[in-house]
Short mmCIF file of C-alpha atoms and ligand atoms in Angstrom, two decimals:
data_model
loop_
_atom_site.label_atom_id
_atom_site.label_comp_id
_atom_site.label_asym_id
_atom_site.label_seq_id
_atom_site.Cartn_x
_atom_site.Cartn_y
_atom_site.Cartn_z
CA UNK A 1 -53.22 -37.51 -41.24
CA UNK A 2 -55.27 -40.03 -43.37
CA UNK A 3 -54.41 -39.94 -46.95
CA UNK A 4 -57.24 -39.95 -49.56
CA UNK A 5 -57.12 -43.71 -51.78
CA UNK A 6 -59.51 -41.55 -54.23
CA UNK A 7 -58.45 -41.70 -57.53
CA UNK A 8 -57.15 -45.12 -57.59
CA UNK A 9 -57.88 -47.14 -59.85
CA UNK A 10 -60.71 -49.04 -58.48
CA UNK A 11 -62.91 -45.88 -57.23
CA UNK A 12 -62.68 -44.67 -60.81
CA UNK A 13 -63.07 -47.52 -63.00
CA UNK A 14 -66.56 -48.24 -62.58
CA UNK A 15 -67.48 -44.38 -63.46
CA UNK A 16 -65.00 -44.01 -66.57
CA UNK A 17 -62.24 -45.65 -67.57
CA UNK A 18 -58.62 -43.92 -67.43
CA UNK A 19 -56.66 -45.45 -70.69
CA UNK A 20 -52.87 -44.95 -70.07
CA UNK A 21 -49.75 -44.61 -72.64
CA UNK A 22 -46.85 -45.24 -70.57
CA UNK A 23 -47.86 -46.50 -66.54
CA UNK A 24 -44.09 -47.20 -65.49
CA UNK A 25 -42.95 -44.46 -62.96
CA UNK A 26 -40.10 -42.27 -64.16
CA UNK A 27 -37.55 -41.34 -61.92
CA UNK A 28 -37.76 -37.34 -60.06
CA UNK A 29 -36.38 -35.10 -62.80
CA UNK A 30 -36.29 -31.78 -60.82
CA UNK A 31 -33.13 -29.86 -62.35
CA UNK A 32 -32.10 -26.77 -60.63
CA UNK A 33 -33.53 -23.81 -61.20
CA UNK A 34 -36.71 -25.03 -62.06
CA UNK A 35 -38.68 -21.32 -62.80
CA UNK A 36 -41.81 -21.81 -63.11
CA UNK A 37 -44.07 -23.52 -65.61
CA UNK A 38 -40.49 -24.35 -68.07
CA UNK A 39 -40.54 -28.15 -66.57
CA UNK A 40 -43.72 -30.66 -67.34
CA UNK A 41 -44.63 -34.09 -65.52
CA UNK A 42 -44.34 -36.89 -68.05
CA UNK A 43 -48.61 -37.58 -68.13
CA UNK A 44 -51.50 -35.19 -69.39
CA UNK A 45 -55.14 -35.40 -68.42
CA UNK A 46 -57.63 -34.84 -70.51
CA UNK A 47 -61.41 -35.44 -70.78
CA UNK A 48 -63.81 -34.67 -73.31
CA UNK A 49 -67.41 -33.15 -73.76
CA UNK A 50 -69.73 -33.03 -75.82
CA UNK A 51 -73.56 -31.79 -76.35
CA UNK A 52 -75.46 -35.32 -75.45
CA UNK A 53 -73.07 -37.15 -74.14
CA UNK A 54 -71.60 -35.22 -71.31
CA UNK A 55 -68.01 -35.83 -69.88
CA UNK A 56 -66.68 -38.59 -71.40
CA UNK A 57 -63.36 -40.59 -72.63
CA UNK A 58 -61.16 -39.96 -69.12
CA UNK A 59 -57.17 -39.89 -70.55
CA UNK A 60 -53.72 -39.99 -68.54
CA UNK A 61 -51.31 -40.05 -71.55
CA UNK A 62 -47.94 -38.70 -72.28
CA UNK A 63 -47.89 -34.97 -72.80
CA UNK A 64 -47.88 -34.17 -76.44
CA UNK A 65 -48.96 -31.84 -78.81
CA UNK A 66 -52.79 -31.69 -79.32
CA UNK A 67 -54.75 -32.02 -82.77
CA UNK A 68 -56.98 -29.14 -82.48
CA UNK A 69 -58.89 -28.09 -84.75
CA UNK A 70 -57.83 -24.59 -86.99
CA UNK A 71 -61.15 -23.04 -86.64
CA UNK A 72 -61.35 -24.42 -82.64
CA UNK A 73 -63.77 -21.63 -80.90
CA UNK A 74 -60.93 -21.38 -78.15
CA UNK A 75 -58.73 -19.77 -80.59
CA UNK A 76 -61.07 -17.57 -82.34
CA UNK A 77 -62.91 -16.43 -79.82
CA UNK A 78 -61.52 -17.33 -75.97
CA UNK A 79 -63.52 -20.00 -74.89
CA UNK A 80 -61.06 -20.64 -72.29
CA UNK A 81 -60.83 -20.86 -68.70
CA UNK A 82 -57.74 -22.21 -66.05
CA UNK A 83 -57.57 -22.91 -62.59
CA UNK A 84 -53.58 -23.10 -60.84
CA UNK A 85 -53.24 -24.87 -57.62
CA UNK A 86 -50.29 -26.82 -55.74
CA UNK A 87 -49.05 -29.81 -54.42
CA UNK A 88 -46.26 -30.25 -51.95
CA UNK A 89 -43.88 -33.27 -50.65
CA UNK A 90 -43.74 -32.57 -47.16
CA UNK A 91 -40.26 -33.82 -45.23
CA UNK A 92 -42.24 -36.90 -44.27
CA UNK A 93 -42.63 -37.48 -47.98
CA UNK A 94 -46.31 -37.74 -48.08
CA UNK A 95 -48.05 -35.04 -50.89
CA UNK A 96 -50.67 -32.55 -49.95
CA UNK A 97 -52.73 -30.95 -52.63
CA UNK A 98 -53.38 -27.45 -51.12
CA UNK A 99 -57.32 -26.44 -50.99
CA UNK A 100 -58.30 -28.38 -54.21
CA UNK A 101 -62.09 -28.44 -53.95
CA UNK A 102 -62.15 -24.67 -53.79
CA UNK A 103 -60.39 -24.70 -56.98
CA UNK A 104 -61.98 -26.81 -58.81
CA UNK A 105 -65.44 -25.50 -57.38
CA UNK A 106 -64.52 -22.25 -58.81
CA UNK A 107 -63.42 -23.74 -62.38
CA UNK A 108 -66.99 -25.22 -62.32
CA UNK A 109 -68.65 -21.66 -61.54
CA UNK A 110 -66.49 -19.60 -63.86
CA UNK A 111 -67.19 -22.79 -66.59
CA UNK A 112 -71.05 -21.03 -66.55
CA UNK A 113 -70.19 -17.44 -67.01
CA UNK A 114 -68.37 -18.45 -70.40
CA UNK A 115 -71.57 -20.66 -71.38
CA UNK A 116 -69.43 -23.79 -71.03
CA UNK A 117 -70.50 -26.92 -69.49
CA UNK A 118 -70.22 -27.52 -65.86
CA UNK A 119 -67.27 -29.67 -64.90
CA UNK A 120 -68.09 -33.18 -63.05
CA UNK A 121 -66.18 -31.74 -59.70
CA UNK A 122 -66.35 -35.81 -58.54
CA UNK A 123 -65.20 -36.93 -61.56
CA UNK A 124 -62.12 -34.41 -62.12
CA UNK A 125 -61.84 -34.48 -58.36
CA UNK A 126 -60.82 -38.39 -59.16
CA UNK A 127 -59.00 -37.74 -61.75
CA UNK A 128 -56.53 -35.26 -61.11
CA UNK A 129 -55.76 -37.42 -57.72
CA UNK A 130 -55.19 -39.76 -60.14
CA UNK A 131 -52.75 -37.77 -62.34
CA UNK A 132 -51.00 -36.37 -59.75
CA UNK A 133 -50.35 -39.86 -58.05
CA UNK A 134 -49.49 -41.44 -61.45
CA UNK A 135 -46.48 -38.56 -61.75
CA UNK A 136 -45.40 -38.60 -58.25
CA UNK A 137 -42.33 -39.01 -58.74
CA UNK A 138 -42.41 -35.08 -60.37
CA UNK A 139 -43.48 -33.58 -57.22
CA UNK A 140 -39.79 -32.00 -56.26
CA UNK A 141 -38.68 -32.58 -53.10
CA UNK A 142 -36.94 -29.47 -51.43
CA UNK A 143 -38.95 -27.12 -49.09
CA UNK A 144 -40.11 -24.07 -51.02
CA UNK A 145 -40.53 -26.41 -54.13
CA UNK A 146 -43.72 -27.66 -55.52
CA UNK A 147 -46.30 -28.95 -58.25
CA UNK A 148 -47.89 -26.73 -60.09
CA UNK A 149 -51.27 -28.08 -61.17
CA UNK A 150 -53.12 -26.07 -64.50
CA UNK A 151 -56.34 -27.33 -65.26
CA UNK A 152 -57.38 -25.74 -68.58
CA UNK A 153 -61.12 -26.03 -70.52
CA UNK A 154 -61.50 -24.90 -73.94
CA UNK A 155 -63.73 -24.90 -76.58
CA UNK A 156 -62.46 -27.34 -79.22
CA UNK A 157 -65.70 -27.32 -81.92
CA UNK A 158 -64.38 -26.43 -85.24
CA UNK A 159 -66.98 -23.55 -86.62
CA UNK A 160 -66.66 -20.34 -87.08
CA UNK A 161 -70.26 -19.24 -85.99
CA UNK A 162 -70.51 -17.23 -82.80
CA UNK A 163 -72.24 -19.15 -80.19
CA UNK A 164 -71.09 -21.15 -77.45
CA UNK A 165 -69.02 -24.43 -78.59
CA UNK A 166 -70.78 -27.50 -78.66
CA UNK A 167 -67.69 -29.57 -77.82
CA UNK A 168 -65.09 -29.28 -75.12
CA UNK A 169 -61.79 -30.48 -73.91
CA UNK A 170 -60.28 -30.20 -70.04
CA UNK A 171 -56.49 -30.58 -69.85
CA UNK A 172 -54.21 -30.77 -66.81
CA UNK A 173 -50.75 -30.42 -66.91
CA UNK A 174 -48.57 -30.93 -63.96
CA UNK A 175 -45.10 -28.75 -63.51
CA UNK A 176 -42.61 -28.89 -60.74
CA UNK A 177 -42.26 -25.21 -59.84
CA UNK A 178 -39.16 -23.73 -57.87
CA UNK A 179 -39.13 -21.83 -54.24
CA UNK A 180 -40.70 -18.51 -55.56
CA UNK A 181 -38.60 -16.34 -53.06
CA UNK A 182 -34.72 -18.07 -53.08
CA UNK A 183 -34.15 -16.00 -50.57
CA UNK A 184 -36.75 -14.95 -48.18
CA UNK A 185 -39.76 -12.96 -49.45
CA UNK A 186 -38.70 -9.81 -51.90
CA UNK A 187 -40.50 -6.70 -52.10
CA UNK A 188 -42.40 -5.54 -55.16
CA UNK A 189 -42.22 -2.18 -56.96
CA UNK A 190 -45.64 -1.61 -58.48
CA UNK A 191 -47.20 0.95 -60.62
CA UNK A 192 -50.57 2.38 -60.47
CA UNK A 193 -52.06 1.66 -63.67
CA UNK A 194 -53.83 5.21 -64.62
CA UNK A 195 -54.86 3.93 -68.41
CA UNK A 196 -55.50 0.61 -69.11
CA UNK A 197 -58.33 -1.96 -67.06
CA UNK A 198 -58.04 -5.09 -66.48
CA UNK A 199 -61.78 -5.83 -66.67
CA UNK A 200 -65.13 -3.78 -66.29
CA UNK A 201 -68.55 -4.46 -64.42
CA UNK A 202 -70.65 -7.20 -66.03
CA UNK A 203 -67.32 -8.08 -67.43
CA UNK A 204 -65.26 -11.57 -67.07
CA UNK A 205 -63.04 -10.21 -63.85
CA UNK A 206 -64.28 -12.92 -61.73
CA UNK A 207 -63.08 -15.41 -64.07
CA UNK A 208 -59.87 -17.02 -64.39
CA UNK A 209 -59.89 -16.13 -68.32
CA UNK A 210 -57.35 -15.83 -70.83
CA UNK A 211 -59.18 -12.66 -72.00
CA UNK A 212 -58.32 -10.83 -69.00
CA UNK A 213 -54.82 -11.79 -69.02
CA UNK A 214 -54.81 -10.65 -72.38
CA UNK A 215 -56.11 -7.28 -71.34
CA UNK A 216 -53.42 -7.00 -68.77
CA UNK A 217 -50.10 -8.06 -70.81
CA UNK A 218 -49.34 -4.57 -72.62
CA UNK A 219 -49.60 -2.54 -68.84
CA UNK A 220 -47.76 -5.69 -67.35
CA UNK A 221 -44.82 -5.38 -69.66
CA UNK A 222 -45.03 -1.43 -70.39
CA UNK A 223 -44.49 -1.26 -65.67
CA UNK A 224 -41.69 -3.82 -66.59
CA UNK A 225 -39.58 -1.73 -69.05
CA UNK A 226 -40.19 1.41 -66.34
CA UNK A 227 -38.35 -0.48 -63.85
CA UNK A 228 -41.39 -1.62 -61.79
CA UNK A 229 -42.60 -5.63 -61.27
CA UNK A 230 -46.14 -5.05 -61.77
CA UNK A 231 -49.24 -2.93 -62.47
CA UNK A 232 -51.59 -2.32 -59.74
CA UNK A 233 -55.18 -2.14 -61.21
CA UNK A 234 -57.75 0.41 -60.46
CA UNK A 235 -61.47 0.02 -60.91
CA UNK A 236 -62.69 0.74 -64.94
CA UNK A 237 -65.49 3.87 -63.93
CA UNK A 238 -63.75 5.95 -61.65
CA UNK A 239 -60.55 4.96 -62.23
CA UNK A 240 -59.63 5.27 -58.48
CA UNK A 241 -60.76 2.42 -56.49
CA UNK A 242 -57.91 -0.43 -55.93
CA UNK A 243 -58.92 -3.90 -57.23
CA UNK A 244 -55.65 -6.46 -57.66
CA UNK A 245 -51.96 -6.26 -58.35
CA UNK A 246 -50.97 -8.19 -61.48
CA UNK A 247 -52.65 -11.06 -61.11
CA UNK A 248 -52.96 -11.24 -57.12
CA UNK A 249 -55.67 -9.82 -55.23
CA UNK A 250 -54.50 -7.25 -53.11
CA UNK A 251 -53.90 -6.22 -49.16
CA UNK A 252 -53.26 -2.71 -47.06
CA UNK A 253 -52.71 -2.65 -43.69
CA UNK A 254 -53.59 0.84 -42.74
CA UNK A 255 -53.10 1.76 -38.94
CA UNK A 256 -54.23 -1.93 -37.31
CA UNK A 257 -56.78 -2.16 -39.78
CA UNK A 258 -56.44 -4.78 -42.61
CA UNK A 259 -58.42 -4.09 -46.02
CA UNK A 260 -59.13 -5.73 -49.33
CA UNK A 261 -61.60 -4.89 -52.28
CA UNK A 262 -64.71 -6.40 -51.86
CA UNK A 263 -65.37 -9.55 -54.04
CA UNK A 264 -67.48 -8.47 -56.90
CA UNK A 265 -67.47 -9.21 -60.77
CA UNK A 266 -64.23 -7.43 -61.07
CA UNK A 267 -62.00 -9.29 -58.77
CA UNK A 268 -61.40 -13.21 -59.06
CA UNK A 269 -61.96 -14.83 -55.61
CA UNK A 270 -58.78 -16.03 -54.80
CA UNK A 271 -58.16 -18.78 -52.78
CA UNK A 272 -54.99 -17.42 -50.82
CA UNK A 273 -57.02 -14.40 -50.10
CA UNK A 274 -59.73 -16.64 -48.29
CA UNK A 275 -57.15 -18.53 -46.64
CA UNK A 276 -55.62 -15.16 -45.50
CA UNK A 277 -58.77 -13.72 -44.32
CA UNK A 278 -59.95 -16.93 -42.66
CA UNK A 279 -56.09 -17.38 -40.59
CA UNK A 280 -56.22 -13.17 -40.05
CA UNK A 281 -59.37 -13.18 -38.48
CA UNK A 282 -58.70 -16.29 -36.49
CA UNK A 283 -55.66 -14.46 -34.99
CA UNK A 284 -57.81 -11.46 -33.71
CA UNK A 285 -56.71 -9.01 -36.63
CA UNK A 286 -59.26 -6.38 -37.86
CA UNK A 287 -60.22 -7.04 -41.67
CA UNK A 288 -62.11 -5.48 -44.03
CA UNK A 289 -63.27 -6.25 -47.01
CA UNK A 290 -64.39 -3.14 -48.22
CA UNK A 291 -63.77 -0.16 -50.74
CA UNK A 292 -60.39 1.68 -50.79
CA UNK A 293 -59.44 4.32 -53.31
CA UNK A 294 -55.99 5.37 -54.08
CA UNK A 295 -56.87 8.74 -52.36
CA UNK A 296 -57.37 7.29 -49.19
CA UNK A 297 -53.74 4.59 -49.63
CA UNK A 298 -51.90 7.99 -50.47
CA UNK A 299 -53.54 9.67 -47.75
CA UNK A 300 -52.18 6.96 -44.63
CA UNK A 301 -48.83 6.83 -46.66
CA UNK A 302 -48.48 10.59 -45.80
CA UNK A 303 -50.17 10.14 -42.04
CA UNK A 304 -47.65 7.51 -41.56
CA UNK A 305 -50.74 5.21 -41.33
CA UNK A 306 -50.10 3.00 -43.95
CA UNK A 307 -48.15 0.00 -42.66
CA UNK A 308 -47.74 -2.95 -45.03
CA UNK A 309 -48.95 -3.84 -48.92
CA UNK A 310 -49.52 -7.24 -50.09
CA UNK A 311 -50.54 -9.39 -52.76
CA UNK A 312 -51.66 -12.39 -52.59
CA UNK A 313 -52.10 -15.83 -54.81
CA UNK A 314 -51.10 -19.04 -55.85
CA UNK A 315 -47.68 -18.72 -57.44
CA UNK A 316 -46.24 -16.72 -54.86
CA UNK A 317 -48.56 -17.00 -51.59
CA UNK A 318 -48.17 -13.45 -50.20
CA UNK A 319 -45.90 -10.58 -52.46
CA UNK A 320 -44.91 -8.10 -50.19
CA UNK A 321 -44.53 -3.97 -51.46
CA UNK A 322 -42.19 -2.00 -51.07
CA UNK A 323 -42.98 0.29 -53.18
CA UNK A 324 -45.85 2.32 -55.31
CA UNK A 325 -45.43 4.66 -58.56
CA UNK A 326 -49.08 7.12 -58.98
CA UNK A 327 -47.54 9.06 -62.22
CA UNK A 328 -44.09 11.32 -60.95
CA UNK A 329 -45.38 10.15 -56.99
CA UNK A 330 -43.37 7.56 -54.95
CA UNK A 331 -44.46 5.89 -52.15
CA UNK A 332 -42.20 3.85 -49.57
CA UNK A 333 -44.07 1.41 -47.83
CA UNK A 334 -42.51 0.67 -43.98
CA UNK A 335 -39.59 -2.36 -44.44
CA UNK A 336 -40.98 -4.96 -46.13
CA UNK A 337 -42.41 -7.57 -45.75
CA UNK A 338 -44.40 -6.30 -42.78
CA UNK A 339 -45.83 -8.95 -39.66
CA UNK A 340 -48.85 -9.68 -41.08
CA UNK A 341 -47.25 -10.57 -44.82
CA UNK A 342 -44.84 -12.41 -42.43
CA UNK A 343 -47.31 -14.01 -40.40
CA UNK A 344 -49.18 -15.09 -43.45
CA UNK A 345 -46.59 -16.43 -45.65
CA UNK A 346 -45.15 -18.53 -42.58
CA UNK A 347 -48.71 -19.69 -41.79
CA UNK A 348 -49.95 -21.57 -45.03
CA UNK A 349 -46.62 -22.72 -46.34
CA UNK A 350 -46.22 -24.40 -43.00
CA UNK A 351 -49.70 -26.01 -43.85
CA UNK A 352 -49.28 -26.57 -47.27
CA UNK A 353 -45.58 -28.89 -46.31
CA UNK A 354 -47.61 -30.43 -43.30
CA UNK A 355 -45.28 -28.63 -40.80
CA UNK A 356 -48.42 -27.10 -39.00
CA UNK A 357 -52.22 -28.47 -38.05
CA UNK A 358 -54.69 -28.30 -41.15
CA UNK A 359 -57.60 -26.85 -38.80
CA UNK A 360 -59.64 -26.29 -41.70
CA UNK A 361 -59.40 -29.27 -43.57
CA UNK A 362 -57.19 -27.47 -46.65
CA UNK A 363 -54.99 -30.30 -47.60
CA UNK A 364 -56.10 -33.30 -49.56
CA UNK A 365 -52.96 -35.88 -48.70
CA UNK A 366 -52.25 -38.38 -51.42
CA UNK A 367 -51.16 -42.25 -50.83
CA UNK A 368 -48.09 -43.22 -51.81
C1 PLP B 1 -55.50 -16.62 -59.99
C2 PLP B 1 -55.75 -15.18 -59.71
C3 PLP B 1 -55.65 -14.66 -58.40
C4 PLP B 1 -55.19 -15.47 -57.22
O1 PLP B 1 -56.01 -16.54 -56.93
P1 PLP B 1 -55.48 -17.74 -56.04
O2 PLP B 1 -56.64 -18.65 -55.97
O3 PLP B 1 -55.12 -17.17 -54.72
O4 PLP B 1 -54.30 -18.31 -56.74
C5 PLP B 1 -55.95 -13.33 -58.21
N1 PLP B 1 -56.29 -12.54 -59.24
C6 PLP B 1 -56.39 -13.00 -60.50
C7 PLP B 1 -56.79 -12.07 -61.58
C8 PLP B 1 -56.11 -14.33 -60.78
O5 PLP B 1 -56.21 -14.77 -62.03
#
């Protein structure tokens, strides 16, 4: 596979100029457990805009506190948006950032429905490859481990008015991650969230917002203390249409049919959900992406129709279920995970450590 020289330093100097604190590589710090998001490479990216001048002053400098602002419009008022993608060492040592233009493609069309400014995909693109290559050396090394990338834009202008910012910051920080499953995927016990939404129609649900994880924290932690790992969302005007689990999007397979919610301006396009669709339908395996109330998943539970549960995203690829609590019902879902969670979760981590053939051009392999 041909690794991508993007990034280096003499693509990206004529366009910007990267200053650098510290450019001597520090040695792979990658204590066990790592958890996830605890750990932080040594470098932060950061680039600025502003009304007029555009994206401007391109930084790779040691992670430290920021100077924001107190009256910053992200803090007020969430002008905020992330993005959360992954880079892997494969056993022949070369990194692989996993489906990176899709993520940053949808930073830069989430960026619009928050009336921020459009991120410079070429010029993050750079970048990042940049940052990531820089901090190398923090990419762990053990199969199952990885890099968490988190881009992050936010409004930094310091006024109080309401409008849309006129000045911006995007961050990225880089954090080895640990295996998610230590041993071998582990089923989920989610509840059916009856009273709170996540988002509504015309709402932000399609954007990877603070604000919506906000919305989503009290139900998150009110499943935890009833014993369950996560809330599974139903749609905010009839309250009976499935949408995501926590913050994955979400999979039945009912009989040999396999469905997930239509894409909409209540669910966020995941990526691992179009890299499951695009690998199920290339194995033959009926999908649909279509409506599905919690009538009809209660209904194949009792037929015996309903065969496997999923979620899937970033952090953990695919999240089997094993179970679902609707108010004082339980249902069992077959042993899980089931084939096609299998199937899937074997299929892109295989891809994403270079073990199998990127037939769709996912991986974006970085020099040494
Ligand atoms: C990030 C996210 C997902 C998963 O997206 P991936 O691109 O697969 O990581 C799903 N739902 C919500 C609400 C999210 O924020």
């Amino acid at each position: 596979m041909r690794c991508t020289q993007e990034g280096y330093g003499a693509r990206l100097r004529p366009m910007q100029n990267i200053s650098s604190g510290s450019g001597s590589p520090s040695p792979v710090r990658t204590p066990a457990p790592l958890g996830f998001g605890r750990i932080f490479s040594e470098h932060m990216l950061t680039l600025q805009w502003s009304q007029g001048r555009g994206w401007h002053d391109v930084q790779i400098k040691p992670r430290a506190a920021l100077a924001v602002d107190p009256a910053a419009s992200a803090l007020h008022y969430g002008q905020s948006m992330f993005e959360g993608l992954k880079a892997f060492r494969g056993a022949d040592g070369v990194i692989r950032v996993f489906r990176m233009d899709a993520h940053l493609q949808r930073m830069h069309t989430g960026a619009a429905r928050l009336a921020m400014p459009a991120i410079d995909l070429e010029l993050t693109r750079a970048s990042l490859l940049e940052h990531v290559r820089r901090d190398a050396s923090w990419v762990p090394r053990e199969r199952g481990q990885s890099l968490y990338i988190r881009p992050l834009l936010f409004a930094t202008e310091g006024f109080l008015g309401v409008r849309p910012a006129n000045t911006y910051t995007l961050l990225v920080l880089l954090s080895p991650v640990g295996a998610y499953y230590e041993k071998g995927l582990e089923a989920l016990r989610i509840w059916v969230e009856q009273e709170h939404v996540r988002t509504t129609p015309g709402g932000l649900g399609a954007v990877k917002t603070g604000a919506n994880y906000a919305a989503s924290l009290l139900a998150a932690a009110r499943a935890k203390s009833n014993g369950f790992d996560q809330v599974l969302w139903l749609d905010a005007v009839h309250r009976k249409n499935l949408e995501e689990v926590g913050t994955m999007n979400f999979f039945v397979r009912i009989g040999d049919e396999v469905v997930t919610p239509p894409l909409g301006d209540t669910i966020l396009a995941g990526i691992t959900r179009d890299s499951s669709l695009t690998l199920m339908r290339s194995w033959g395996v009926r999908v649909s992406e279509r409506v599905i109330s919690i009538e009809e998943l209660i209904a194949a539970s009792r037929s015996g129709a309903l065969q496997e549960a999923f979620g899937t995203g970033t952090a953990a690829v695919i999240a089997p279920v094993g179970e679902l609590g609707i108010g004082d019902l339980r249902l069992r879902l077959p042993a899980a995970p089931g084939e096609i969670a299998s199937r899937l979760y074997n299929t892109i981590t295989g891809i994403q450590y270079g073990e199998l053939p990127d037939r769709y051009n996912w991986l974006t392999a970085i020099c040494p």
